[in-house]
């Protein structure tokens, strides 16, 4: 029974993103900050890797325990990448260069 409960909670993991006026981003479900500078922040979330691009980006609040983060600055783009997408792109590229 315990393994069923664990798998259920894994499937119920959520990530919520809110952007206010392109100046403030609130995000839940963050598992890791991969890299960051004032123009790009890369995060791992419950639903895939997230790349945030902009200017004057700063992590205003980071709650590692709960997976919450607040980013302020000028937000130009937010792009999710999943592991499946990366695998498919690699296989297509490898086919092209054979």
PDB file of C-alpha atoms in Angstrom:
ATOM      1  CA  UNK A   1       0.000   0.000   0.000  1.00  0.00           C
ATOM      2  CA  UNK A   2       2.815   2.428   0.753  1.00  0.00           C
ATOM      3  CA  UNK A   3       4.209   2.219  -2.784  1.00  0.00           C
ATOM      4  CA  UNK A   4       0.768   3.105  -4.193  1.00  0.00           C
ATOM      5  CA  UNK A   5       0.594   6.184  -1.993  1.00  0.00           C
ATOM      6  CA  UNK A   6       4.078   7.236  -3.087  1.00  0.00           C
ATOM      7  CA  UNK A   7       3.274   6.894  -6.781  1.00  0.00           C
ATOM      8  CA  UNK A   8       0.012   8.776  -6.276  1.00  0.00           C
ATOM      9  CA  UNK A   9       1.796  11.718  -4.689  1.00  0.00           C
ATOM     10  CA  UNK A  10       4.391  11.722  -7.482  1.00  0.00           C
ATOM     11  CA  UNK A  11       1.646  11.985 -10.096  1.00  0.00           C
ATOM     12  CA  UNK A  12      -0.043  14.794  -8.162  1.00  0.00           C
ATOM     13  CA  UNK A  13       3.011  17.061  -8.117  1.00  0.00           C
ATOM     14  CA  UNK A  14       2.084  20.419  -9.535  1.00  0.00           C
ATOM     15  CA  UNK A  15       3.786  23.558 -10.693  1.00  0.00           C
ATOM     16  CA  UNK A  16       2.054  26.925 -10.825  1.00  0.00           C
ATOM     17  CA  UNK A  17       3.432  29.965 -12.665  1.00  0.00           C
ATOM     18  CA  UNK A  18       2.113  33.502 -12.305  1.00  0.00           C
ATOM     19  CA  UNK A  19       3.591  36.477 -14.143  1.00  0.00           C
ATOM     20  CA  UNK A  20       2.637  39.995 -13.082  1.00  0.00           C
ATOM     21  CA  UNK A  21       3.180  42.731 -15.710  1.00  0.00           C
ATOM     22  CA  UNK A  22       6.300  40.955 -17.047  1.00  0.00           C
ATOM     23  CA  UNK A  23       8.123  42.233 -13.937  1.00  0.00           C
ATOM     24  CA  UNK A  24       7.444  39.549 -11.325  1.00  0.00           C
ATOM     25  CA  UNK A  25       7.275  35.763 -11.714  1.00  0.00           C
ATOM     26  CA  UNK A  26       5.975  33.497  -8.965  1.00  0.00           C
ATOM     27  CA  UNK A  27       6.638  29.785  -9.423  1.00  0.00           C
ATOM     28  CA  UNK A  28       5.892  26.696  -7.341  1.00  0.00           C
ATOM     29  CA  UNK A  29       7.157  23.154  -7.837  1.00  0.00           C
ATOM     30  CA  UNK A  30      10.831  24.103  -8.197  1.00  0.00           C
ATOM     31  CA  UNK A  31      13.196  21.260  -7.336  1.00  0.00           C
ATOM     32  CA  UNK A  32      16.548  22.830  -8.247  1.00  0.00           C
ATOM     33  CA  UNK A  33      18.154  26.053  -9.467  1.00  0.00           C
ATOM     34  CA  UNK A  34      20.564  24.889 -12.182  1.00  0.00           C
ATOM     35  CA  UNK A  35      22.101  28.260 -13.072  1.00  0.00           C
ATOM     36  CA  UNK A  36      21.307  31.935 -12.932  1.00  0.00           C
ATOM     37  CA  UNK A  37      22.557  35.348 -13.961  1.00  0.00           C
ATOM     38  CA  UNK A  38      20.862  38.673 -14.681  1.00  0.00           C
ATOM     39  CA  UNK A  39      19.748  37.560 -18.174  1.00  0.00           C
ATOM     40  CA  UNK A  40      18.845  33.858 -17.758  1.00  0.00           C
ATOM     41  CA  UNK A  41      17.683  31.527 -14.997  1.00  0.00           C
ATOM     42  CA  UNK A  42      17.470  27.756 -15.492  1.00  0.00           C
ATOM     43  CA  UNK A  43      15.349  25.752 -13.057  1.00  0.00           C
ATOM     44  CA  UNK A  44      14.264  22.136 -12.696  1.00  0.00           C
ATOM     45  CA  UNK A  45      10.582  21.860 -11.815  1.00  0.00           C
ATOM     46  CA  UNK A  46       8.099  19.061 -11.229  1.00  0.00           C
ATOM     47  CA  UNK A  47       6.997  19.333 -14.870  1.00  0.00           C
ATOM     48  CA  UNK A  48      10.371  19.726 -16.606  1.00  0.00           C
ATOM     49  CA  UNK A  49      13.289  22.083 -17.004  1.00  0.00           C
ATOM     50  CA  UNK A  50      12.393  25.790 -17.266  1.00  0.00           C
ATOM     51  CA  UNK A  51      14.500  28.500 -18.903  1.00  0.00           C
ATOM     52  CA  UNK A  52      13.560  32.088 -18.015  1.00  0.00           C
ATOM     53  CA  UNK A  53      15.132  34.856 -20.100  1.00  0.00           C
ATOM     54  CA  UNK A  54      15.028  38.589 -19.577  1.00  0.00           C
ATOM     55  CA  UNK A  55      16.965  41.540 -18.180  1.00  0.00           C
ATOM     56  CA  UNK A  56      17.942  42.478 -14.633  1.00  0.00           C
ATOM     57  CA  UNK A  57      16.616  39.128 -13.342  1.00  0.00           C
ATOM     58  CA  UNK A  58      16.961  38.530  -9.608  1.00  0.00           C
ATOM     59  CA  UNK A  59      15.727  35.741  -7.391  1.00  0.00           C
ATOM     60  CA  UNK A  60      13.858  37.722  -4.766  1.00  0.00           C
ATOM     61  CA  UNK A  61      12.672  34.735  -2.721  1.00  0.00           C
ATOM     62  CA  UNK A  62      13.733  31.101  -2.841  1.00  0.00           C
ATOM     63  CA  UNK A  63      12.062  28.580  -0.537  1.00  0.00           C
ATOM     64  CA  UNK A  64      13.904  25.335  -1.250  1.00  0.00           C
ATOM     65  CA  UNK A  65      11.849  23.297   1.208  1.00  0.00           C
ATOM     66  CA  UNK A  66       8.504  24.130  -0.441  1.00  0.00           C
ATOM     67  CA  UNK A  67       9.853  24.654  -3.976  1.00  0.00           C
ATOM     68  CA  UNK A  68       8.650  28.270  -4.251  1.00  0.00           C
ATOM     69  CA  UNK A  69      10.548  31.043  -6.014  1.00  0.00           C
ATOM     70  CA  UNK A  70       9.908  34.695  -6.847  1.00  0.00           C
ATOM     71  CA  UNK A  71      11.880  36.263  -9.692  1.00  0.00           C
ATOM     72  CA  UNK A  72      11.845  39.985 -10.398  1.00  0.00           C
ATOM     73  CA  UNK A  73      13.127  41.834 -13.454  1.00  0.00           C
ATOM     74  CA  UNK A  74      12.024  42.204 -17.060  1.00  0.00           C
ATOM     75  CA  UNK A  75      10.777  38.785 -18.187  1.00  0.00           C
ATOM     76  CA  UNK A  76      11.042  38.169 -21.927  1.00  0.00           C
ATOM     77  CA  UNK A  77      10.387  34.421 -22.164  1.00  0.00           C
ATOM     78  CA  UNK A  78       9.690  31.256 -20.201  1.00  0.00           C
ATOM     79  CA  UNK A  79      10.326  27.968 -21.993  1.00  0.00           C
ATOM     80  CA  UNK A  80       9.785  24.470 -20.609  1.00  0.00           C
ATOM     81  CA  UNK A  81      11.854  21.528 -21.814  1.00  0.00           C
ATOM     82  CA  UNK A  82      10.973  17.988 -20.827  1.00  0.00           C
ATOM     83  CA  UNK A  83      13.310  15.021 -20.896  1.00  0.00           C
ATOM     84  CA  UNK A  84      11.145  13.400 -23.584  1.00  0.00           C
ATOM     85  CA  UNK A  85      11.471  16.425 -25.886  1.00  0.00           C
ATOM     86  CA  UNK A  86      15.249  16.366 -25.541  1.00  0.00           C
ATOM     87  CA  UNK A  87      15.372  12.646 -26.342  1.00  0.00           C
ATOM     88  CA  UNK A  88      13.215  13.121 -29.458  1.00  0.00           C
ATOM     89  CA  UNK A  89      15.329  16.040 -30.708  1.00  0.00           C
ATOM     90  CA  UNK A  90      18.529  14.039 -30.215  1.00  0.00           C
ATOM     91  CA  UNK A  91      17.172  11.112 -32.183  1.00  0.00           C
ATOM     92  CA  UNK A  92      16.022  13.356 -35.055  1.00  0.00           C
ATOM     93  CA  UNK A  93      19.405  15.100 -35.196  1.00  0.00           C
ATOM     94  CA  UNK A  94      21.253  11.816 -35.103  1.00  0.00           C
ATOM     95  CA  UNK A  95      19.155  10.583 -38.033  1.00  0.00           C
ATOM     96  CA  UNK A  96      19.977  13.680 -40.081  1.00  0.00           C
ATOM     97  CA  UNK A  97      23.722  13.354 -39.634  1.00  0.00           C
ATOM     98  CA  UNK A  98      24.055   9.629 -40.366  1.00  0.00           C
TER      99      UNK A  98
END
